[in-house]
mmCIF file of C-alpha atoms in Angstrom:
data_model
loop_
_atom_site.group_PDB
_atom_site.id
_atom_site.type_symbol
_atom_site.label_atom_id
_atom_site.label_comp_id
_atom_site.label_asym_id
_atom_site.label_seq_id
_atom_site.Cartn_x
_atom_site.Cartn_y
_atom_site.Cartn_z
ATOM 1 C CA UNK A 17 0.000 0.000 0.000
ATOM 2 C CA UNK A 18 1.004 3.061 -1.077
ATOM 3 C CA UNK A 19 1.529 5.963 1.895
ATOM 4 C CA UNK A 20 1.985 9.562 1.033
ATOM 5 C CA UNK A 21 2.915 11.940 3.667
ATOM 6 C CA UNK A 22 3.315 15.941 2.593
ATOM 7 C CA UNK A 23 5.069 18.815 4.907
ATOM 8 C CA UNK A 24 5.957 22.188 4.053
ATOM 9 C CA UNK A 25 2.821 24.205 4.506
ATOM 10 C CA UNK A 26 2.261 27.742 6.494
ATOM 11 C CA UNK A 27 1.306 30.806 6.040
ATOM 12 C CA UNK A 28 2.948 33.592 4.387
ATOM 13 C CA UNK A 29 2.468 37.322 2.964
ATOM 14 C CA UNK A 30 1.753 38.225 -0.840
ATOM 15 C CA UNK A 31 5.177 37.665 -2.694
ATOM 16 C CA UNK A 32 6.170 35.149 -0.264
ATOM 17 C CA UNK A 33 7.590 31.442 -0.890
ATOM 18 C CA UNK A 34 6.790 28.290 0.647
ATOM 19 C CA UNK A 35 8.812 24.389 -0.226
ATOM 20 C CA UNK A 36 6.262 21.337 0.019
ATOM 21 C CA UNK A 37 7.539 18.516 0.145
ATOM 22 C CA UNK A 38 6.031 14.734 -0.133
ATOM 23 C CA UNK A 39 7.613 11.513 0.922
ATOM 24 C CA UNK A 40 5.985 8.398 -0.567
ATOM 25 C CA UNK A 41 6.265 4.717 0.940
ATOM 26 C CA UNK A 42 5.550 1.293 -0.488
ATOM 27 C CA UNK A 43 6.033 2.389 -3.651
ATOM 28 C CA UNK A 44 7.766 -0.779 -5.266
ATOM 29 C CA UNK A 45 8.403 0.070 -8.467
ATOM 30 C CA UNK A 46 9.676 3.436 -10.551
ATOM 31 C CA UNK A 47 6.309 3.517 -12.530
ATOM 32 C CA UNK A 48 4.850 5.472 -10.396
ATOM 33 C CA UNK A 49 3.896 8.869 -11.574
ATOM 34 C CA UNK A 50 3.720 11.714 -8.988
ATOM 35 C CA UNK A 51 1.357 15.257 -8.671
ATOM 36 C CA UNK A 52 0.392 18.332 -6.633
ATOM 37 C CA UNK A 53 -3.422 19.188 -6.704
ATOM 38 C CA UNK A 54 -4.445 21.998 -4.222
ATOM 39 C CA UNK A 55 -8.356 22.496 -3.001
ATOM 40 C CA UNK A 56 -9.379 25.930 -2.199
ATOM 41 C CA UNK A 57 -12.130 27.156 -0.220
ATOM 42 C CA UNK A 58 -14.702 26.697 -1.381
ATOM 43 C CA UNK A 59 -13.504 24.879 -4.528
ATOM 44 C CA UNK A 60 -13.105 21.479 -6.081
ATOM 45 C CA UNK A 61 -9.823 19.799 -5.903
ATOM 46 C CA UNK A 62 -7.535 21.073 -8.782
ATOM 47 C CA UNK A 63 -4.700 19.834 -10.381
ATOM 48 C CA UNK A 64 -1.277 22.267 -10.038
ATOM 49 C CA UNK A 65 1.438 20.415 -11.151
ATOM 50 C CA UNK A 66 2.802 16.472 -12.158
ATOM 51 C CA UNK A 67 5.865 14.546 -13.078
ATOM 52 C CA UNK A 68 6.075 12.366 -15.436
ATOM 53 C CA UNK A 69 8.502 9.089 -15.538
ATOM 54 C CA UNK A 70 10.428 9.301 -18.756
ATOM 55 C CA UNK A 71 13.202 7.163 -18.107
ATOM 56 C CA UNK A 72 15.583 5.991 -14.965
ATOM 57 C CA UNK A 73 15.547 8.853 -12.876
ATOM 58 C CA UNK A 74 14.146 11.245 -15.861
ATOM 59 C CA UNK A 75 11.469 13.197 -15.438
ATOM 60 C CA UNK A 76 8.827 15.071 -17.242
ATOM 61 C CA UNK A 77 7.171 18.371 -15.757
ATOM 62 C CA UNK A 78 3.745 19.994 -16.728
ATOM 63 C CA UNK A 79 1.746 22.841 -15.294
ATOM 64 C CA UNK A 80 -1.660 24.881 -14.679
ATOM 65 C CA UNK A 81 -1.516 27.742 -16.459
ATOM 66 C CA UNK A 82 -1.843 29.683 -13.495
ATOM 67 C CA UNK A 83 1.129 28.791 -11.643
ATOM 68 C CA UNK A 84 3.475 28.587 -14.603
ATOM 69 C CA UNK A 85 6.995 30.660 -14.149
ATOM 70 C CA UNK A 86 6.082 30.776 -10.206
ATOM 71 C CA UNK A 87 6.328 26.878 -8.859
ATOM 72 C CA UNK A 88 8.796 24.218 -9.854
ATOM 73 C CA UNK A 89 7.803 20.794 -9.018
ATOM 74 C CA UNK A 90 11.028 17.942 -8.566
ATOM 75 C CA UNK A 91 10.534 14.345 -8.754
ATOM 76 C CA UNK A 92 14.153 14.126 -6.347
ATOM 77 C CA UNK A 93 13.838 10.290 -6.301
ATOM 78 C CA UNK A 94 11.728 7.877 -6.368
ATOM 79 C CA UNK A 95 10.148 8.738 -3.174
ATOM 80 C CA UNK A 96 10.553 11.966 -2.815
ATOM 81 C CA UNK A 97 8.588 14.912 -4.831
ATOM 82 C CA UNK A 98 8.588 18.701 -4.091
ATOM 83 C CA UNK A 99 6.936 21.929 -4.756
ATOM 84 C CA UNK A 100 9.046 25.142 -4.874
ATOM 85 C CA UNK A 101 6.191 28.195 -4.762
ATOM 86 C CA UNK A 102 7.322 31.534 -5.127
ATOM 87 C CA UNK A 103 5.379 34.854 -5.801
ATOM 88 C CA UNK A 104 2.633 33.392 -3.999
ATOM 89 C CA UNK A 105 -0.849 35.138 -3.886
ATOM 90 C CA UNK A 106 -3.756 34.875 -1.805
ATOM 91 C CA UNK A 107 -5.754 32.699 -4.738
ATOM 92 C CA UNK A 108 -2.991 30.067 -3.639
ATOM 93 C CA UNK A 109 -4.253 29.895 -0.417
ATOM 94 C CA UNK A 110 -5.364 26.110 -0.181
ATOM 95 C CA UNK A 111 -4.728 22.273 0.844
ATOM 96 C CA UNK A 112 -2.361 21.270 -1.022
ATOM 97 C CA UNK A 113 -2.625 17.571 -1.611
ATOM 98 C CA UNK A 114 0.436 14.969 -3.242
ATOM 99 C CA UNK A 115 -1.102 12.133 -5.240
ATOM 100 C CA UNK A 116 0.689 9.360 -6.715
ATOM 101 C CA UNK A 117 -0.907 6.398 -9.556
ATOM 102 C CA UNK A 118 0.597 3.457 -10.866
ATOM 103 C CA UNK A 119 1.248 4.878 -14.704
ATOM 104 C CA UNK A 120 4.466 6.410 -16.278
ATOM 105 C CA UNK A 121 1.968 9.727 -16.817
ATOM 106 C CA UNK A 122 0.595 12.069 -14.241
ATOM 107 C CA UNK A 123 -2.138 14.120 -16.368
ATOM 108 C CA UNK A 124 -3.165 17.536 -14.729
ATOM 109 C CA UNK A 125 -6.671 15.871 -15.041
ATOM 110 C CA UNK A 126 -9.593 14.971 -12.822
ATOM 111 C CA UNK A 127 -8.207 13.771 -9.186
ATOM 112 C CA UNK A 128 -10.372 10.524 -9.694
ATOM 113 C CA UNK A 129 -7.579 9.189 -12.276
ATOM 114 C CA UNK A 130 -5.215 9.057 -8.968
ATOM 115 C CA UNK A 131 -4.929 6.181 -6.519
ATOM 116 C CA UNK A 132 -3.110 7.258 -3.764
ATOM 117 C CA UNK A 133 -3.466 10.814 -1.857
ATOM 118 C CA UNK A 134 -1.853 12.036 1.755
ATOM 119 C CA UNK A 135 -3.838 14.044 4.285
ATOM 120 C CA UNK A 136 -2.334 17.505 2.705
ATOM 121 C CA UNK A 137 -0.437 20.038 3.885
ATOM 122 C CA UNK A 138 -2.768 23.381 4.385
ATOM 123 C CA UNK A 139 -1.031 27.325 2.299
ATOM 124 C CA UNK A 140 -2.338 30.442 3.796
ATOM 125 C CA UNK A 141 -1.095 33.451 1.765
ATOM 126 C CA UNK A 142 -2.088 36.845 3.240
ATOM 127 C CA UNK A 143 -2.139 40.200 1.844
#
């Protein structure tokens, strides 16, 4: 069984930057593709970023539009994935949730295409 367990979160001022961070266990194999999706109030759950497995220890990256140029998302290992978010806003404000499947692609699509999900990590920005 696959765990997921995310850190990172806070709360910070317009402009700010924040590091999540997700360590996954019982994943057995590299075929495991990894993603960020973030809820915000009073919103469904949305996809922000994934990795994709391209190769041994290469990596594909995709984005929402609307955090493009402002978070980087690293697959640093097998287990490990991050979220680097700078120039955050108070729309980021949110849960932000890691989600692993068992597929070599991590679609920014609907979060019923992903298996596994942690208990999220909770991003206050204020302005």
């Amino acid at each position: 069984q696959v765990q997921l367990v995310e850190s990172g979160g806070g709360a910070v001022q317009t402009g700010g930057s924040l590091k999540l961070s997700c360590v996954a266990s019982g994943i057995s194999t590299s075929a495991y593709c990894m993603a960020w999706f973030r809820q915000r109030p009073g919103q469904e759950r949305e996809a922000v970023a994934g990795t994709d497995v391209r190769g041994p220890r290469t990596y594909g990256t995709t984005y929402t539009d609307s955090v493009k140029g402002r978070f980087t998302v690293t697959r640093v290992n097998r287990d490990t994935l991050t979220l680097q978010m700078n120039n955050l806003n108070p729309e980021d404000t949110g849960m932000y949730y890691c989600t692993a499947r068992a597929d070599k692609s991590c679609p920014l699509v609907s979060p019923s295409s992903y298996n596994f999900w942690g208990q999220g990590t909770q991003v206050t920005v204020t302005s």
